[in-house]
Amino acid sequence: MASPMRIRAAAKDGVTEVRVLMSHVMETGQRKDSSGAVIPAHFITELTAKHNDRLVLAAEFGPSVSTNPYLAFKFAGGAKGDKLVVSWVDNKGDSRSDEVQIA
Amino acid sequence: MRRQLLFTALGAAIALTSPLAGAAGDELNFDAYREMLADGNPAELLEMEGEELWRTARGPKNATLEQCDLGRGPGVVEGAAAQLPRYFADTDKVQDLESRLMHCMEAQQGIPSAEIINGQFLKGERGKLAALVAYVVTHSKGKPIAIDLSHPRVKEMYDMGERAFRYRTGAMDFACSSCHSQDGKRIRATQLPNITKPEGAAEGWSSWPAYRVSNSQFWTMQHRLWDCFRQQRTAEPVFASDVTIALSVFMAGKGNGAEARWPGVKR
């Protein structure tokens, strides 16, 4: 199972700033191991962020994103105490969803 | 290939002969780069893992580390790393954070230290120890480094560390000081702090453990030192051995008073 994300979300003047750190190998599928065998691709393909039940961000990820990706974005709205959920799915069907309260 | 070699050689010559010309501009670039990286330092993922490990009952004795005394009393993590290495009466040794955690893992959880000493970086119990380090150092972020050099055993280690720092050995007859005793030097894109001065010692000590973006790895100070022995082209030090702790006391003690920025982030 994938490790938890580190999510921080803070609302200020009607805008919420979200910062997410994900734990993922983000293997490109282009690398070889020491015996010359291709290391299979393994990377996040889709990510969504929901404020309460409203979708505020939908993103497509790919193999060019680094290991342990960091994502920061802002959206209009959001208040202290509201729920924010970030979820991702990868090309192997693994997924992870974490929730925080907006600070 | 030849062009590349020539280019590298030229680069090295420029870096070594005109430190001033390049230094100011480069420094600005590196700082801006590090600033961009610092927000969202993936070392935080290790920190989370370490916190979990601290609280999880593990090992043959099925115990947590919550009674581990890092020098500020059993279970106190806040500010502990900034005061390490220090002398511990229960082991009658000067210990750094890693050797102390290793002691706690053995004493409380029954995880044999030999497994860590004979292990490999980033793997197994030594890998778990690194996550614990990430957790503990984060709780000293922003605290002044405060090594108690008035303790005779700590002072003894400091002096030994200074000797080790200047001791030339290995295939190239290098000492740590061959690479770390002048201002404004760098190797490739990395600045080399002048560890013989308090500012340089503080720079080196307070910025590791760190997450390395170039290989997505979290390196502890023991790992950093091991790699510098390798760069010195000399024998690998034994994990958590006296020489590594002596060098740590020397650097930390010389950097006393500076602010810890742990965990760092490096290229």
mmCIF file with all atom_site columns, C-alpha atoms in Angstrom, chain B residues 95-173:
data_model
loop_
_atom_site.group_PDB
_atom_site.id
_atom_site.type_symbol
_atom_site.label_atom_id
_atom_site.label_alt_id
_atom_site.label_comp_id
_atom_site.label_asym_id
_atom_site.label_entity_id
_atom_site.label_seq_id
_atom_site.pdbx_PDB_ins_code
_atom_site.Cartn_x
_atom_site.Cartn_y
_atom_site.Cartn_z
_atom_site.occupancy
_atom_site.B_iso_or_equiv
_atom_site.pdbx_formal_charge
_atom_site.auth_seq_id
_atom_site.auth_comp_id
_atom_site.auth_asym_id
_atom_site.auth_atom_id
_atom_site.pdbx_PDB_model_num
ATOM 1  C CA . GLN B 1 95  ? 27.094 9.450  21.085 1.00 0.00 ? 95  GLN B CA 1
ATOM 2  C CA . ASP B 1 96  ? 25.672 11.175 18.044 1.00 0.00 ? 96  ASP B CA 1
ATOM 3  C CA . LEU B 1 97  ? 22.004 10.933 17.127 1.00 0.00 ? 97  LEU B CA 1
ATOM 4  C CA . GLU B 1 98  ? 22.455 7.798  15.085 1.00 0.00 ? 98  GLU B CA 1
ATOM 5  C CA . SER B 1 99  ? 24.510 5.831  17.590 1.00 0.00 ? 99  SER B CA 1
ATOM 6  C CA . ARG B 1 100 ? 22.115 6.885  20.360 1.00 0.00 ? 100 ARG B CA 1
ATOM 7  C CA . LEU B 1 101 ? 19.041 5.767  18.401 1.00 0.00 ? 101 LEU B CA 1
ATOM 8  C CA . MET B 1 102 ? 20.833 2.522  17.605 1.00 0.00 ? 102 MET B CA 1
ATOM 9  C CA . HIS B 1 103 ? 21.458 2.065  21.344 1.00 0.00 ? 103 HIS B CA 1
ATOM 10 C CA . CYS B 1 104 ? 17.753 2.666  22.099 1.00 0.00 ? 104 CYS B CA 1
ATOM 11 C CA . MET B 1 105 ? 16.670 0.243  19.387 1.00 0.00 ? 105 MET B CA 1
ATOM 12 C CA . GLU B 1 106 ? 18.819 -2.438 20.969 1.00 0.00 ? 106 GLU B CA 1
ATOM 13 C CA . ALA B 1 107 ? 18.095 -1.647 24.635 1.00 0.00 ? 107 ALA B CA 1
ATOM 14 C CA . GLN B 1 108 ? 14.366 -1.100 24.259 1.00 0.00 ? 108 GLN B CA 1
ATOM 15 C CA . GLN B 1 109 ? 13.328 -3.097 21.229 1.00 0.00 ? 109 GLN B CA 1
ATOM 16 C CA . GLY B 1 110 ? 16.002 -5.774 21.183 1.00 0.00 ? 110 GLY B CA 1
ATOM 17 C CA . ILE B 1 111 ? 17.058 -4.952 17.615 1.00 0.00 ? 111 ILE B CA 1
ATOM 18 C CA . PRO B 1 112 ? 20.771 -5.871 17.521 1.00 0.00 ? 112 PRO B CA 1
ATOM 19 C CA . SER B 1 113 ? 23.101 -2.979 16.744 1.00 0.00 ? 113 SER B CA 1
ATOM 20 C CA . ALA B 1 114 ? 25.235 -5.351 14.692 1.00 0.00 ? 114 ALA B CA 1
ATOM 21 C CA . GLU B 1 115 ? 22.407 -5.602 12.186 1.00 0.00 ? 115 GLU B CA 1
ATOM 22 C CA . ILE B 1 116 ? 22.625 -1.841 11.622 1.00 0.00 ? 116 ILE B CA 1
ATOM 23 C CA . ILE B 1 117 ? 26.425 -1.588 11.763 1.00 0.00 ? 117 ILE B CA 1
ATOM 24 C CA . ASN B 1 118 ? 26.840 -4.400 9.243  1.00 0.00 ? 118 ASN B CA 1
ATOM 25 C CA . GLY B 1 119 ? 23.913 -3.274 7.111  1.00 0.00 ? 119 GLY B CA 1
ATOM 26 C CA . GLN B 1 120 ? 23.727 -0.908 4.165  1.00 0.00 ? 120 GLN B CA 1
ATOM 27 C CA . PHE B 1 121 ? 22.589 2.689  3.909  1.00 0.00 ? 121 PHE B CA 1
ATOM 28 C CA . LEU B 1 122 ? 18.924 3.145  2.937  1.00 0.00 ? 122 LEU B CA 1
ATOM 29 C CA . LYS B 1 123 ? 18.180 -0.521 3.603  1.00 0.00 ? 123 LYS B CA 1
ATOM 30 C CA . GLY B 1 124 ? 16.686 -2.632 6.385  1.00 0.00 ? 124 GLY B CA 1
ATOM 31 C CA . GLU B 1 125 ? 17.073 -1.431 9.957  1.00 0.00 ? 125 GLU B CA 1
ATOM 32 C CA . ARG B 1 126 ? 19.686 1.154  8.933  1.00 0.00 ? 126 ARG B CA 1
ATOM 33 C CA . GLY B 1 127 ? 17.096 2.592  6.546  1.00 0.00 ? 127 GLY B CA 1
ATOM 34 C CA . LYS B 1 128 ? 14.544 2.698  9.353  1.00 0.00 ? 128 LYS B CA 1
ATOM 35 C CA . LEU B 1 129 ? 17.093 4.415  11.579 1.00 0.00 ? 129 LEU B CA 1
ATOM 36 C CA . ALA B 1 130 ? 17.395 7.143  8.914  1.00 0.00 ? 130 ALA B CA 1
ATOM 37 C CA . ALA B 1 131 ? 13.631 7.744  9.035  1.00 0.00 ? 131 ALA B CA 1
ATOM 38 C CA . LEU B 1 132 ? 13.880 8.065  12.825 1.00 0.00 ? 132 LEU B CA 1
ATOM 39 C CA . VAL B 1 133 ? 16.695 10.580 12.319 1.00 0.00 ? 133 VAL B CA 1
ATOM 40 C CA . ALA B 1 134 ? 14.443 12.601 9.983  1.00 0.00 ? 134 ALA B CA 1
ATOM 41 C CA . TYR B 1 135 ? 11.765 12.672 12.669 1.00 0.00 ? 135 TYR B CA 1
ATOM 42 C CA . VAL B 1 136 ? 14.096 13.679 15.496 1.00 0.00 ? 136 VAL B CA 1
ATOM 43 C CA . VAL B 1 137 ? 16.073 16.382 13.639 1.00 0.00 ? 137 VAL B CA 1
ATOM 44 C CA . THR B 1 138 ? 12.887 18.074 12.432 1.00 0.00 ? 138 THR B CA 1
ATOM 45 C CA . HIS B 1 139 ? 12.153 18.822 16.075 1.00 0.00 ? 139 HIS B CA 1
ATOM 46 C CA . SER B 1 140 ? 15.362 20.837 16.326 1.00 0.00 ? 140 SER B CA 1
ATOM 47 C CA . LYS B 1 141 ? 14.758 22.932 13.227 1.00 0.00 ? 141 LYS B CA 1
ATOM 48 C CA . GLY B 1 142 ? 15.537 26.557 14.034 1.00 0.00 ? 142 GLY B CA 1
ATOM 49 C CA . LYS B 1 143 ? 17.217 25.701 17.349 1.00 0.00 ? 143 LYS B CA 1
ATOM 50 C CA . PRO B 1 144 ? 20.778 26.828 18.032 1.00 0.00 ? 144 PRO B CA 1
ATOM 51 C CA . ILE B 1 145 ? 23.395 24.100 17.882 1.00 0.00 ? 145 ILE B CA 1
ATOM 52 C CA . ALA B 1 146 ? 24.577 23.633 21.470 1.00 0.00 ? 146 ALA B CA 1
ATOM 53 C CA . ILE B 1 147 ? 27.306 21.066 22.057 1.00 0.00 ? 147 ILE B CA 1
ATOM 54 C CA . ASP B 1 148 ? 28.578 20.902 25.610 1.00 0.00 ? 148 ASP B CA 1
ATOM 55 C CA . LEU B 1 149 ? 32.310 21.205 25.030 1.00 0.00 ? 149 LEU B CA 1
ATOM 56 C CA . SER B 1 150 ? 32.905 21.790 28.734 1.00 0.00 ? 150 SER B CA 1
ATOM 57 C CA . HIS B 1 151 ? 32.455 18.069 29.343 1.00 0.00 ? 151 HIS B CA 1
ATOM 58 C CA . PRO B 1 152 ? 35.934 16.479 29.337 1.00 0.00 ? 152 PRO B CA 1
ATOM 59 C CA . ARG B 1 153 ? 34.861 13.423 27.337 1.00 0.00 ? 153 ARG B CA 1
ATOM 60 C CA . VAL B 1 154 ? 33.194 15.610 24.699 1.00 0.00 ? 154 VAL B CA 1
ATOM 61 C CA . LYS B 1 155 ? 36.267 17.842 24.524 1.00 0.00 ? 155 LYS B CA 1
ATOM 62 C CA . GLU B 1 156 ? 38.441 14.764 24.096 1.00 0.00 ? 156 GLU B CA 1
ATOM 63 C CA . MET B 1 157 ? 36.296 13.707 21.116 1.00 0.00 ? 157 MET B CA 1
ATOM 64 C CA . TYR B 1 158 ? 36.494 17.239 19.708 1.00 0.00 ? 158 TYR B CA 1
ATOM 65 C CA . ASP B 1 159 ? 40.283 17.142 19.783 1.00 0.00 ? 159 ASP B CA 1
ATOM 66 C CA . MET B 1 160 ? 40.332 13.701 18.237 1.00 0.00 ? 160 MET B CA 1
ATOM 67 C CA . GLY B 1 161 ? 37.942 14.935 15.544 1.00 0.00 ? 161 GLY B CA 1
ATOM 68 C CA . GLU B 1 162 ? 40.197 17.862 14.728 1.00 0.00 ? 162 GLU B CA 1
ATOM 69 C CA . ARG B 1 163 ? 43.163 15.485 14.400 1.00 0.00 ? 163 ARG B CA 1
ATOM 70 C CA . ALA B 1 164 ? 41.163 13.149 12.160 1.00 0.00 ? 164 ALA B CA 1
ATOM 71 C CA . PHE B 1 165 ? 40.057 16.131 10.081 1.00 0.00 ? 165 PHE B CA 1
ATOM 72 C CA . ARG B 1 166 ? 43.659 17.049 9.309  1.00 0.00 ? 166 ARG B CA 1
ATOM 73 C CA . TYR B 1 167 ? 45.025 13.505 9.049  1.00 0.00 ? 167 TYR B CA 1
ATOM 74 C CA . ARG B 1 168 ? 46.268 12.800 5.516  1.00 0.00 ? 168 ARG B CA 1
ATOM 75 C CA . THR B 1 169 ? 45.815 9.267  4.276  1.00 0.00 ? 169 THR B CA 1
ATOM 76 C CA . GLY B 1 170 ? 44.608 7.147  1.388  1.00 0.00 ? 170 GLY B CA 1
ATOM 77 C CA . ALA B 1 171 ? 45.644 6.771  -2.232 1.00 0.00 ? 171 ALA B CA 1
ATOM 78 C CA . MET B 1 172 ? 45.653 10.543 -2.823 1.00 0.00 ? 172 MET B CA 1
ATOM 79 C CA . ASP B 1 173 ? 47.099 11.475 0.550  1.00 0.00 ? 173 ASP B CA 1
#
